[in-house]
Amino acid sequence: MNANLEKINGYSVLNVLEERIDAHNSAGLKEMFLRLIEQGEVNIVVQLDKVRFIDSSGLGALLSGHKNVMAKSGRFILAGCKQQVLSMFELTRLNRIFEIYGDLTEAIGSDS
């Protein structure tokens, strides 16, 4: 999984640099979430502005990260979803589970 990590305002921001999150790289994404959580990072923003496609294994990796962060009473936020990706969350009704924001500024500025 090609991604970089930065700290912004107390959040670990994981910038996904892949155009696709699918069976070929979703395990790597899931592993990144687990490592962050093991390091004590429980407020994670996943920046998805480069991602143009996500499949069920990609959704599963995000759900796994969400579940593990929620177990630690943290926040797991998705930011910058393109319409194609957002439609997958809507189709599967996962938009009801995830906090999804239009961009990183909106996500980090939110206090829900």
PDB file of N, CA and C in Angstrom:
ATOM      1  N   MET A   1       0.854  -1.184   0.000  1.00  0.00           N
ATOM      2  CA  MET A   1       0.000   0.000   0.000  1.00  0.00           C
ATOM      3  C   MET A   1       0.893   1.238   0.000  1.00  0.00           C
ATOM      4  N   ASN A   2       0.694   2.059  -0.963  1.00  0.00           N
ATOM      5  CA  ASN A   2       1.452   3.299  -1.084  1.00  0.00           C
ATOM      6  C   ASN A   2       0.684   4.402  -0.359  1.00  0.00           C
ATOM      7  N   ALA A   3       1.252   4.860   0.756  1.00  0.00           N
ATOM      8  CA  ALA A   3       0.609   5.892   1.567  1.00  0.00           C
ATOM      9  C   ALA A   3       1.669   6.600   2.387  1.00  0.00           C
ATOM     10  N   ASN A   4       1.344   7.805   2.821  1.00  0.00           N
ATOM     11  CA  ASN A   4       2.246   8.475   3.762  1.00  0.00           C
ATOM     12  C   ASN A   4       1.445   8.963   4.957  1.00  0.00           C
ATOM     13  N   LEU A   5       2.155   9.197   6.030  1.00  0.00           N
ATOM     14  CA  LEU A   5       1.527   9.546   7.295  1.00  0.00           C
ATOM     15  C   LEU A   5       2.049  10.888   7.760  1.00  0.00           C
ATOM     16  N   GLU A   6       1.145  11.728   8.240  1.00  0.00           N
ATOM     17  CA  GLU A   6       1.555  12.983   8.857  1.00  0.00           C
ATOM     18  C   GLU A   6       0.675  13.242  10.064  1.00  0.00           C
ATOM     19  N   LYS A   7       1.180  14.025  10.991  1.00  0.00           N
ATOM     20  CA  LYS A   7       0.432  14.404  12.187  1.00  0.00           C
ATOM     21  C   LYS A   7      -0.065  15.818  11.989  1.00  0.00           C
ATOM     22  N   ILE A   8      -1.369  16.032  12.114  1.00  0.00           N
ATOM     23  CA  ILE A   8      -1.956  17.365  11.991  1.00  0.00           C
ATOM     24  C   ILE A   8      -2.980  17.539  13.106  1.00  0.00           C
ATOM     25  N   ASN A   9      -2.770  18.537  13.939  1.00  0.00           N
ATOM     26  CA  ASN A   9      -3.719  18.876  15.014  1.00  0.00           C
ATOM     27  C   ASN A   9      -4.135  17.675  15.860  1.00  0.00           C
ATOM     28  N   GLY A  10      -3.182  16.817  16.204  1.00  0.00           N
ATOM     29  CA  GLY A  10      -3.482  15.662  17.044  1.00  0.00           C
ATOM     30  C   GLY A  10      -4.057  14.462  16.313  1.00  0.00           C
ATOM     31  N   TYR A  11      -4.199  14.566  15.005  1.00  0.00           N
ATOM     32  CA  TYR A  11      -4.703  13.454  14.202  1.00  0.00           C
ATOM     33  C   TYR A  11      -3.559  12.822  13.414  1.00  0.00           C
ATOM     34  N   SER A  12      -3.611  11.517  13.277  1.00  0.00           N
ATOM     35  CA  SER A  12      -2.725  10.817  12.357  1.00  0.00           C
ATOM     36  C   SER A  12      -3.440  10.794  11.019  1.00  0.00           C
ATOM     37  N   VAL A  13      -2.876  11.495  10.041  1.00  0.00           N
ATOM     38  CA  VAL A  13      -3.504  11.582   8.728  1.00  0.00           C
ATOM     39  C   VAL A  13      -2.769  10.628   7.789  1.00  0.00           C
ATOM     40  N   LEU A  14      -3.483   9.614   7.343  1.00  0.00           N
ATOM     41  CA  LEU A  14      -2.929   8.634   6.421  1.00  0.00           C
ATOM     42  C   LEU A  14      -3.390   9.007   5.014  1.00  0.00           C
ATOM     43  N   ASN A  15      -2.457   9.503   4.212  1.00  0.00           N
ATOM     44  CA  ASN A  15      -2.742   9.880   2.828  1.00  0.00           C
ATOM     45  C   ASN A  15      -2.544   8.666   1.931  1.00  0.00           C
ATOM     46  N   VAL A  16      -3.638   8.125   1.428  1.00  0.00           N
ATOM     47  CA  VAL A  16      -3.569   6.968   0.538  1.00  0.00           C
ATOM     48  C   VAL A  16      -3.200   7.482  -0.854  1.00  0.00           C
ATOM     49  N   LEU A  17      -2.099   6.987  -1.408  1.00  0.00           N
ATOM     50  CA  LEU A  17      -1.584   7.463  -2.682  1.00  0.00           C
ATOM     51  C   LEU A  17      -1.920   6.545  -3.842  1.00  0.00           C
ATOM     52  N   GLU A  18      -2.690   5.510  -3.578  1.00  0.00           N
ATOM     53  CA  GLU A  18      -3.111   4.560  -4.612  1.00  0.00           C
ATOM     54  C   GLU A  18      -4.392   5.058  -5.280  1.00  0.00           C
ATOM     55  N   GLU A  19      -4.594   4.680  -6.544  1.00  0.00           N
ATOM     56  CA  GLU A  19      -5.854   4.989  -7.213  1.00  0.00           C
ATOM     57  C   GLU A  19      -6.924   3.951  -6.916  1.00  0.00           C
ATOM     58  N   ARG A  20      -6.494   2.782  -6.457  1.00  0.00           N
ATOM     59  CA  ARG A  20      -7.425   1.697  -6.158  1.00  0.00           C
ATOM     60  C   ARG A  20      -7.123   1.109  -4.780  1.00  0.00           C
ATOM     61  N   ILE A  21      -8.173   0.788  -4.059  1.00  0.00           N
ATOM     62  CA  ILE A  21      -8.031  -0.016  -2.839  1.00  0.00           C
ATOM     63  C   ILE A  21      -8.841  -1.273  -3.119  1.00  0.00           C
ATOM     64  N   ASP A  22      -8.111  -2.367  -3.324  1.00  0.00           N
ATOM     65  CA  ASP A  22      -8.767  -3.617  -3.708  1.00  0.00           C
ATOM     66  C   ASP A  22      -8.035  -4.790  -3.082  1.00  0.00           C
ATOM     67  N   ALA A  23      -8.321  -5.981  -3.555  1.00  0.00           N
ATOM     68  CA  ALA A  23      -7.758  -7.207  -2.978  1.00  0.00           C
ATOM     69  C   ALA A  23      -6.231  -7.220  -3.016  1.00  0.00           C
ATOM     70  N   HIS A  24      -5.632  -6.474  -3.935  1.00  0.00           N
ATOM     71  CA  HIS A  24      -4.171  -6.481  -4.058  1.00  0.00           C
ATOM     72  C   HIS A  24      -3.466  -5.657  -2.980  1.00  0.00           C
ATOM     73  N   ASN A  25      -4.138  -4.676  -2.402  1.00  0.00           N
ATOM     74  CA  ASN A  25      -3.436  -3.834  -1.437  1.00  0.00           C
ATOM     75  C   ASN A  25      -4.208  -3.571  -0.143  1.00  0.00           C
ATOM     76  N   SER A  26      -5.418  -4.102  -0.023  1.00  0.00           N
ATOM     77  CA  SER A  26      -6.217  -3.815   1.174  1.00  0.00           C
ATOM     78  C   SER A  26      -5.612  -4.415   2.450  1.00  0.00           C
ATOM     79  N   ALA A  27      -4.935  -5.551   2.329  1.00  0.00           N
ATOM     80  CA  ALA A  27      -4.301  -6.144   3.517  1.00  0.00           C
ATOM     81  C   ALA A  27      -3.214  -5.220   4.057  1.00  0.00           C
ATOM     82  N   GLY A  28      -2.495  -4.554   3.160  1.00  0.00           N
ATOM     83  CA  GLY A  28      -1.472  -3.597   3.584  1.00  0.00           C
ATOM     84  C   GLY A  28      -2.078  -2.408   4.311  1.00  0.00           C
ATOM     85  N   LEU A  29      -3.227  -1.961   3.851  1.00  0.00           N
ATOM     86  CA  LEU A  29      -3.914  -0.843   4.500  1.00  0.00           C
ATOM     87  C   LEU A  29      -4.380  -1.249   5.896  1.00  0.00           C
ATOM     88  N   LYS A  30      -4.946  -2.437   5.989  1.00  0.00           N
ATOM     89  CA  LYS A  30      -5.405  -2.953   7.285  1.00  0.00           C
ATOM     90  C   LYS A  30      -4.233  -3.039   8.264  1.00  0.00           C
ATOM     91  N   GLU A  31      -3.086  -3.502   7.778  1.00  0.00           N
ATOM     92  CA  GLU A  31      -1.890  -3.611   8.614  1.00  0.00           C
ATOM     93  C   GLU A  31      -1.415  -2.232   9.086  1.00  0.00           C
ATOM     94  N   MET A  32      -1.496  -1.227   8.215  1.00  0.00           N
ATOM     95  CA  MET A  32      -1.125   0.139   8.612  1.00  0.00           C
ATOM     96  C   MET A  32      -1.991   0.627   9.766  1.00  0.00           C
ATOM     97  N   PHE A  33      -3.302   0.361   9.675  1.00  0.00           N
ATOM     98  CA  PHE A  33      -4.197   0.766  10.757  1.00  0.00           C
ATOM     99  C   PHE A  33      -3.826   0.082  12.061  1.00  0.00           C
ATOM    100  N   LEU A  34      -3.567  -1.211  11.997  1.00  0.00           N
ATOM    101  CA  LEU A  34      -3.215  -1.954  13.206  1.00  0.00           C
ATOM    102  C   LEU A  34      -1.923  -1.429  13.838  1.00  0.00           C
ATOM    103  N   ARG A  35      -0.930  -1.113  13.006  1.00  0.00           N
ATOM    104  CA  ARG A  35       0.331  -0.559  13.522  1.00  0.00           C
ATOM    105  C   ARG A  35       0.105   0.789  14.199  1.00  0.00           C
ATOM    106  N   LEU A  36      -0.674   1.646  13.560  1.00  0.00           N
ATOM    107  CA  LEU A  36      -0.957   2.959  14.155  1.00  0.00           C
ATOM    108  C   LEU A  36      -1.635   2.819  15.510  1.00  0.00           C
ATOM    109  N   ILE A  37      -2.621   1.939  15.573  1.00  0.00           N
ATOM    110  CA  ILE A  37      -3.361   1.749  16.818  1.00  0.00           C
ATOM    111  C   ILE A  37      -2.461   1.159  17.899  1.00  0.00           C
ATOM    112  N   GLU A  38      -1.584   0.227  17.522  1.00  0.00           N
ATOM    113  CA  GLU A  38      -0.621  -0.336  18.474  1.00  0.00           C
ATOM    114  C   GLU A  38       0.311   0.736  19.026  1.00  0.00           C
ATOM    115  N   GLN A  39       0.605   1.755  18.213  1.00  0.00           N
ATOM    116  CA  GLN A  39       1.467   2.863  18.635  1.00  0.00           C
ATOM    117  C   GLN A  39       0.706   3.899  19.458  1.00  0.00           C
ATOM    118  N   GLY A  40      -0.575   3.644  19.694  1.00  0.00           N
ATOM    119  CA  GLY A  40      -1.367   4.541  20.522  1.00  0.00           C
ATOM    120  C   GLY A  40      -2.113   5.620  19.757  1.00  0.00           C
ATOM    121  N   GLU A  41      -2.086   5.542  18.440  1.00  0.00           N
ATOM    122  CA  GLU A  41      -2.802   6.524  17.624  1.00  0.00           C
ATOM    123  C   GLU A  41      -4.259   6.083  17.508  1.00  0.00           C
ATOM    124  N   VAL A  42      -5.170   6.860  18.074  1.00  0.00           N
ATOM    125  CA  VAL A  42      -6.588   6.476  18.037  1.00  0.00           C
ATOM    126  C   VAL A  42      -7.454   7.509  17.322  1.00  0.00           C
ATOM    127  N   ASN A  43      -6.869   8.589  16.865  1.00  0.00           N
ATOM    128  CA  ASN A  43      -7.589   9.577  16.061  1.00  0.00           C
ATOM    129  C   ASN A  43      -6.957   9.574  14.674  1.00  0.00           C
ATOM    130  N   ILE A  44      -7.619   8.882  13.759  1.00  0.00           N
ATOM    131  CA  ILE A  44      -7.049   8.645  12.430  1.00  0.00           C
ATOM    132  C   ILE A  44      -7.961   9.243  11.366  1.00  0.00           C
ATOM    133  N   VAL A  45      -7.345   9.988  10.450  1.00  0.00           N
ATOM    134  CA  VAL A  45      -8.049  10.486   9.276  1.00  0.00           C
ATOM    135  C   VAL A  45      -7.447   9.780   8.065  1.00  0.00           C
ATOM    136  N   VAL A  46      -8.288   9.166   7.260  1.00  0.00           N
ATOM    137  CA  VAL A  46      -7.834   8.507   6.040  1.00  0.00           C
ATOM    138  C   VAL A  46      -8.198   9.425   4.876  1.00  0.00           C
ATOM    139  N   GLN A  47      -7.154   9.982   4.256  1.00  0.00           N
ATOM    140  CA  GLN A  47      -7.318  10.905   3.139  1.00  0.00           C
ATOM    141  C   GLN A  47      -7.422  10.075   1.853  1.00  0.00           C
ATOM    142  N   LEU A  48      -8.593  10.129   1.208  1.00  0.00           N
ATOM    143  CA  LEU A  48      -8.870   9.268   0.051  1.00  0.00           C
ATOM    144  C   LEU A  48      -8.997  10.048  -1.260  1.00  0.00           C
ATOM    145  N   ASP A  49      -8.466  11.241  -1.329  1.00  0.00           N
ATOM    146  CA  ASP A  49      -8.679  12.073  -2.517  1.00  0.00           C
ATOM    147  C   ASP A  49      -8.024  11.537  -3.789  1.00  0.00           C
ATOM    148  N   LYS A  50      -7.055  10.634  -3.666  1.00  0.00           N
ATOM    149  CA  LYS A  50      -6.402  10.039  -4.847  1.00  0.00           C
ATOM    150  C   LYS A  50      -7.100   8.752  -5.302  1.00  0.00           C
ATOM    151  N   VAL A  51      -7.927   8.184  -4.424  1.00  0.00           N
ATOM    152  CA  VAL A  51      -8.559   6.885  -4.684  1.00  0.00           C
ATOM    153  C   VAL A  51      -9.753   7.067  -5.624  1.00  0.00           C
ATOM    154  N   ARG A  52      -9.727   6.285  -6.715  1.00  0.00           N
ATOM    155  CA  ARG A  52     -10.813   6.356  -7.708  1.00  0.00           C
ATOM    156  C   ARG A  52     -11.713   5.122  -7.671  1.00  0.00           C
ATOM    157  N   PHE A  53     -11.244   4.061  -6.987  1.00  0.00           N
ATOM    158  CA  PHE A  53     -12.004   2.805  -6.942  1.00  0.00           C
ATOM    159  C   PHE A  53     -11.738   2.100  -5.624  1.00  0.00           C
ATOM    160  N   ILE A  54     -12.794   1.539  -5.047  1.00  0.00           N
ATOM    161  CA  ILE A  54     -12.648   0.718  -3.845  1.00  0.00           C
ATOM    162  C   ILE A  54     -13.580  -0.482  -3.989  1.00  0.00           C
ATOM    163  N   ASP A  55     -13.087  -1.667  -3.633  1.00  0.00           N
ATOM    164  CA  ASP A  55     -13.940  -2.858  -3.694  1.00  0.00           C
ATOM    165  C   ASP A  55     -14.255  -3.347  -2.288  1.00  0.00           C
ATOM    166  N   SER A  56     -14.895  -4.494  -2.196  1.00  0.00           N
ATOM    167  CA  SER A  56     -15.339  -4.996  -0.893  1.00  0.00           C
ATOM    168  C   SER A  56     -14.175  -5.262   0.055  1.00  0.00           C
ATOM    169  N   SER A  57     -13.027  -5.689  -0.457  1.00  0.00           N
ATOM    170  CA  SER A  57     -11.892  -5.928   0.441  1.00  0.00           C
ATOM    171  C   SER A  57     -11.342  -4.599   0.968  1.00  0.00           C
ATOM    172  N   GLY A  58     -11.393  -3.563   0.143  1.00  0.00           N
ATOM    173  CA  GLY A  58     -10.994  -2.235   0.599  1.00  0.00           C
ATOM    174  C   GLY A  58     -11.937  -1.706   1.660  1.00  0.00           C
ATOM    175  N   LEU A  59     -13.231  -1.894   1.437  1.00  0.00           N
ATOM    176  CA  LEU A  59     -14.219  -1.495   2.442  1.00  0.00           C
ATOM    177  C   LEU A  59     -13.999  -2.270   3.738  1.00  0.00           C
ATOM    178  N   GLY A  60     -13.663  -3.550   3.604  1.00  0.00           N
ATOM    179  CA  GLY A  60     -13.390  -4.379   4.777  1.00  0.00           C
ATOM    180  C   GLY A  60     -12.200  -3.878   5.567  1.00  0.00           C
ATOM    181  N   ALA A  61     -11.145  -3.432   4.874  1.00  0.00           N
ATOM    182  CA  ALA A  61      -9.962  -2.892   5.562  1.00  0.00           C
ATOM    183  C   ALA A  61     -10.324  -1.630   6.332  1.00  0.00           C
ATOM    184  N   LEU A  62     -11.122  -0.755   5.710  1.00  0.00           N
ATOM    185  CA  LEU A  62     -11.552   0.465   6.391  1.00  0.00           C
ATOM    186  C   LEU A  62     -12.444   0.139   7.587  1.00  0.00           C
ATOM    187  N   LEU A  63     -13.334  -0.835   7.428  1.00  0.00           N
ATOM    188  CA  LEU A  63     -14.190  -1.244   8.547  1.00  0.00           C
ATOM    189  C   LEU A  63     -13.376  -1.804   9.708  1.00  0.00           C
ATOM    190  N   SER A  64     -12.348  -2.562   9.394  1.00  0.00           N
ATOM    191  CA  SER A  64     -11.481  -3.109  10.425  1.00  0.00           C
ATOM    192  C   SER A  64     -10.793  -1.983  11.205  1.00  0.00           C
ATOM    193  N   GLY A  65     -10.261  -1.013  10.464  1.00  0.00           N
ATOM    194  CA  GLY A  65      -9.636   0.135  11.131  1.00  0.00           C
ATOM    195  C   GLY A  65     -10.627   0.877  12.001  1.00  0.00           C
ATOM    196  N   HIS A  66     -11.821   1.095  11.476  1.00  0.00           N
ATOM    197  CA  HIS A  66     -12.884   1.790  12.213  1.00  0.00           C
ATOM    198  C   HIS A  66     -13.221   1.053  13.504  1.00  0.00           C
ATOM    199  N   LYS A  67     -13.415  -0.245  13.395  1.00  0.00           N
ATOM    200  CA  LYS A  67     -13.776  -1.062  14.559  1.00  0.00           C
ATOM    201  C   LYS A  67     -12.709  -0.990  15.653  1.00  0.00           C
ATOM    202  N   ASN A  68     -11.446  -1.110  15.241  1.00  0.00           N
ATOM    203  CA  ASN A  68     -10.358  -1.095  16.213  1.00  0.00           C
ATOM    204  C   ASN A  68     -10.178   0.273  16.859  1.00  0.00           C
ATOM    205  N   VAL A  69     -10.381   1.336  16.103  1.00  0.00           N
ATOM    206  CA  VAL A  69     -10.291   2.686  16.668  1.00  0.00           C
ATOM    207  C   VAL A  69     -11.456   2.938  17.623  1.00  0.00           C
ATOM    208  N   MET A  70     -12.646   2.520  17.244  1.00  0.00           N
ATOM    209  CA  MET A  70     -13.820   2.721  18.111  1.00  0.00           C
ATOM    210  C   MET A  70     -13.655   1.966  19.427  1.00  0.00           C
ATOM    211  N   ALA A  71     -13.008   0.806  19.385  1.00  0.00           N
ATOM    212  CA  ALA A  71     -12.766   0.028  20.603  1.00  0.00           C
ATOM    213  C   ALA A  71     -11.863   0.780  21.571  1.00  0.00           C
ATOM    214  N   LYS A  72     -11.073   1.718  21.047  1.00  0.00           N
ATOM    215  CA  LYS A  72     -10.169   2.526  21.876  1.00  0.00           C
ATOM    216  C   LYS A  72     -10.751   3.920  22.130  1.00  0.00           C
ATOM    217  N   SER A  73     -12.029   4.103  21.801  1.00  0.00           N
ATOM    218  CA  SER A  73     -12.731   5.384  21.984  1.00  0.00           C
ATOM    219  C   SER A  73     -12.096   6.525  21.205  1.00  0.00           C
ATOM    220  N   GLY A  74     -11.607   6.212  20.016  1.00  0.00           N
ATOM    221  CA  GLY A  74     -11.015   7.239  19.163  1.00  0.00           C
ATOM    222  C   GLY A  74     -11.966   7.671  18.062  1.00  0.00           C
ATOM    223  N   ARG A  75     -11.396   8.360  17.078  1.00  0.00           N
ATOM    224  CA  ARG A  75     -12.175   8.784  15.904  1.00  0.00           C
ATOM    225  C   ARG A  75     -11.496   8.253  14.653  1.00  0.00           C
ATOM    226  N   PHE A  76     -12.298   7.735  13.749  1.00  0.00           N
ATOM    227  CA  PHE A  76     -11.828   7.211  12.470  1.00  0.00           C
ATOM    228  C   PHE A  76     -12.609   7.950  11.398  1.00  0.00           C
ATOM    229  N   ILE A  77     -11.922   8.817  10.666  1.00  0.00           N
ATOM    230  CA  ILE A  77     -12.568   9.739   9.742  1.00  0.00           C
ATOM    231  C   ILE A  77     -12.060   9.491   8.326  1.00  0.00           C
ATOM    232  N   LEU A  78     -12.969   9.553   7.372  1.00  0.00           N
ATOM    233  CA  LEU A  78     -12.609   9.484   5.959  1.00  0.00           C
ATOM    234  C   LEU A  78     -12.756  10.886   5.372  1.00  0.00           C
ATOM    235  N   ALA A  79     -11.795  11.280   4.533  1.00  0.00           N
ATOM    236  CA  ALA A  79     -11.838  12.620   3.947  1.00  0.00           C
ATOM    237  C   ALA A  79     -11.505  12.571   2.465  1.00  0.00           C
ATOM    238  N   GLY A  80     -12.131  13.460   1.711  1.00  0.00           N
ATOM    239  CA  GLY A  80     -11.787  13.660   0.316  1.00  0.00           C
ATOM    240  C   GLY A  80     -12.232  12.571  -0.643  1.00  0.00           C
ATOM    241  N   CYS A  81     -13.315  11.877  -0.329  1.00  0.00           N
ATOM    242  CA  CYS A  81     -13.783  10.800  -1.213  1.00  0.00           C
ATOM    243  C   CYS A  81     -14.285  11.353  -2.537  1.00  0.00           C
ATOM    244  N   LYS A  82     -13.810  10.779  -3.623  1.00  0.00           N
ATOM    245  CA  LYS A  82     -14.356  11.092  -4.945  1.00  0.00           C
ATOM    246  C   LYS A  82     -15.763  10.488  -5.041  1.00  0.00           C
ATOM    247  N   GLN A  83     -16.557  10.995  -5.972  1.00  0.00           N
ATOM    248  CA  GLN A  83     -17.942  10.553  -6.094  1.00  0.00           C
ATOM    249  C   GLN A  83     -18.066   9.043  -6.311  1.00  0.00           C
ATOM    250  N   GLN A  84     -17.153   8.457  -7.111  1.00  0.00           N
ATOM    251  CA  GLN A  84     -17.224   7.008  -7.373  1.00  0.00           C
ATOM    252  C   GLN A  84     -17.052   6.214  -6.078  1.00  0.00           C
ATOM    253  N   VAL A  85     -16.149   6.686  -5.228  1.00  0.00           N
ATOM    254  CA  VAL A  85     -15.888   5.999  -3.958  1.00  0.00           C
ATOM    255  C   VAL A  85     -17.040   6.252  -2.992  1.00  0.00           C
ATOM    256  N   LEU A  86     -17.489   7.484  -2.928  1.00  0.00           N
ATOM    257  CA  LEU A  86     -18.601   7.833  -2.053  1.00  0.00           C
ATOM    258  C   LEU A  86     -19.848   7.023  -2.401  1.00  0.00           C
ATOM    259  N   SER A  87     -20.067   6.782  -3.677  1.00  0.00           N
ATOM    260  CA  SER A  87     -21.245   6.010  -4.083  1.00  0.00           C
ATOM    261  C   SER A  87     -21.172   4.569  -3.569  1.00  0.00           C
ATOM    262  N   MET A  88     -19.968   4.017  -3.432  1.00  0.00           N
ATOM    263  CA  MET A  88     -19.826   2.672  -2.848  1.00  0.00           C
ATOM    264  C   MET A  88     -20.245   2.672  -1.379  1.00  0.00           C
ATOM    265  N   PHE A  89     -19.871   3.736  -0.653  1.00  0.00           N
ATOM    266  CA  PHE A  89     -20.284   3.833   0.751  1.00  0.00           C
ATOM    267  C   PHE A  89     -21.800   3.982   0.850  1.00  0.00           C
ATOM    268  N   GLU A  90     -22.387   4.746  -0.050  1.00  0.00           N
ATOM    269  CA  GLU A  90     -23.836   4.935  -0.045  1.00  0.00           C
ATOM    270  C   GLU A  90     -24.554   3.642  -0.435  1.00  0.00           C
ATOM    271  N   LEU A  91     -24.053   2.957  -1.450  1.00  0.00           N
ATOM    272  CA  LEU A  91     -24.655   1.707  -1.919  1.00  0.00           C
ATOM    273  C   LEU A  91     -24.683   0.647  -0.818  1.00  0.00           C
ATOM    274  N   THR A  92     -23.595   0.581  -0.056  1.00  0.00           N
ATOM    275  CA  THR A  92     -23.483  -0.415   1.014  1.00  0.00           C
ATOM    276  C   THR A  92     -23.998   0.110   2.357  1.00  0.00           C
ATOM    277  N   ARG A  93     -24.452   1.363   2.337  1.00  0.00           N
ATOM    278  CA  ARG A  93     -24.933   2.065   3.540  1.00  0.00           C
ATOM    279  C   ARG A  93     -23.865   2.254   4.612  1.00  0.00           C
ATOM    280  N   LEU A  94     -22.619   2.121   4.220  1.00  0.00           N
ATOM    281  CA  LEU A  94     -21.531   2.345   5.169  1.00  0.00           C
ATOM    282  C   LEU A  94     -21.336   3.836   5.457  1.00  0.00           C
ATOM    283  N   ASN A  95     -21.965   4.683   4.660  1.00  0.00           N
ATOM    284  CA  ASN A  95     -21.919   6.114   4.945  1.00  0.00           C
ATOM    285  C   ASN A  95     -22.629   6.421   6.268  1.00  0.00           C
ATOM    286  N   ARG A  96     -23.424   5.494   6.762  1.00  0.00           N
ATOM    287  CA  ARG A  96     -24.073   5.652   8.067  1.00  0.00           C
ATOM    288  C   ARG A  96     -23.144   5.281   9.211  1.00  0.00           C
ATOM    289  N   ILE A  97     -22.082   4.566   8.906  1.00  0.00           N
ATOM    290  CA  ILE A  97     -21.140   4.087   9.925  1.00  0.00           C
ATOM    291  C   ILE A  97     -19.939   5.025  10.038  1.00  0.00           C
ATOM    292  N   PHE A  98     -19.393   5.399   8.890  1.00  0.00           N
ATOM    293  CA  PHE A  98     -18.183   6.230   8.864  1.00  0.00           C
ATOM    294  C   PHE A  98     -18.507   7.714   8.976  1.00  0.00           C
ATOM    295  N   GLU A  99     -17.584   8.448   9.580  1.00  0.00           N
ATOM    296  CA  GLU A  99     -17.594   9.906   9.490  1.00  0.00           C
ATOM    297  C   GLU A  99     -16.903  10.227   8.165  1.00  0.00           C
ATOM    298  N   ILE A 100     -17.614  10.873   7.249  1.00  0.00           N
ATOM    299  CA  ILE A 100     -17.062  11.173   5.932  1.00  0.00           C
ATOM    300  C   ILE A 100     -17.166  12.672   5.691  1.00  0.00           C
ATOM    301  N   TYR A 101     -16.030  13.283   5.343  1.00  0.00           N
ATOM    302  CA  TYR A 101     -15.981  14.721   5.089  1.00  0.00           C
ATOM    303  C   TYR A 101     -15.420  14.985   3.699  1.00  0.00           C
ATOM    304  N   GLY A 102     -15.795  16.130   3.146  1.00  0.00           N
ATOM    305  CA  GLY A 102     -15.399  16.494   1.795  1.00  0.00           C
ATOM    306  C   GLY A 102     -13.911  16.691   1.612  1.00  0.00           C
ATOM    307  N   ASP A 103     -13.251  17.214   2.635  1.00  0.00           N
ATOM    308  CA  ASP A 103     -11.808  17.419   2.545  1.00  0.00           C
ATOM    309  C   ASP A 103     -11.176  17.362   3.925  1.00  0.00           C
ATOM    310  N   LEU A 104      -9.866  17.430   3.941  1.00  0.00           N
ATOM    311  CA  LEU A 104      -9.102  17.282   5.186  1.00  0.00           C
ATOM    312  C   LEU A 104      -9.388  18.410   6.162  1.00  0.00           C
ATOM    313  N   THR A 105      -9.494  19.635   5.671  1.00  0.00           N
ATOM    314  CA  THR A 105      -9.762  20.779   6.556  1.00  0.00           C
ATOM    315  C   THR A 105     -11.098  20.613   7.267  1.00  0.00           C
ATOM    316  N   GLU A 106     -12.096  20.203   6.526  1.00  0.00           N
ATOM    317  CA  GLU A 106     -13.420  19.970   7.110  1.00  0.00           C
ATOM    318  C   GLU A 106     -13.371  18.834   8.130  1.00  0.00           C
ATOM    319  N   ALA A 107     -12.624  17.789   7.840  1.00  0.00           N
ATOM    320  CA  ALA A 107     -12.535  16.626   8.728  1.00  0.00           C
ATOM    321  C   ALA A 107     -11.857  16.966  10.046  1.00  0.00           C
ATOM    322  N   ILE A 108     -10.750  17.650   9.972  1.00  0.00           N
ATOM    323  CA  ILE A 108      -9.980  17.960  11.188  1.00  0.00           C
ATOM    324  C   ILE A 108     -10.641  19.065  11.995  1.00  0.00           C
ATOM    325  N   GLY A 109     -11.393  19.907  11.317  1.00  0.00           N
ATOM    326  CA  GLY A 109     -12.079  20.980  12.017  1.00  0.00           C
ATOM    327  C   GLY A 109     -13.361  20.533  12.692  1.00  0.00           C
ATOM    328  N   SER A 110     -13.764  19.276  12.460  1.00  0.00           N
ATOM    329  CA  SER A 110     -15.024  18.784  13.021  1.00  0.00           C
ATOM    330  C   SER A 110     -14.819  18.295  14.444  1.00  0.00           C
ATOM    331  N   ASP A 111     -15.801  18.490  15.275  1.00  0.00           N
ATOM    332  CA  ASP A 111     -15.706  18.097  16.687  1.00  0.00           C
ATOM    333  C   ASP A 111     -16.872  17.222  17.128  1.00  0.00           C
ATOM    334  N   SER A 112     -17.401  16.381  16.263  1.00  0.00           N
ATOM    335  CA  SER A 112     -18.575  15.611  16.666  1.00  0.00           C
ATOM    336  C   SER A 112     -18.249  14.517  17.643  1.00  0.00           C
TER     337      SER A 112
END
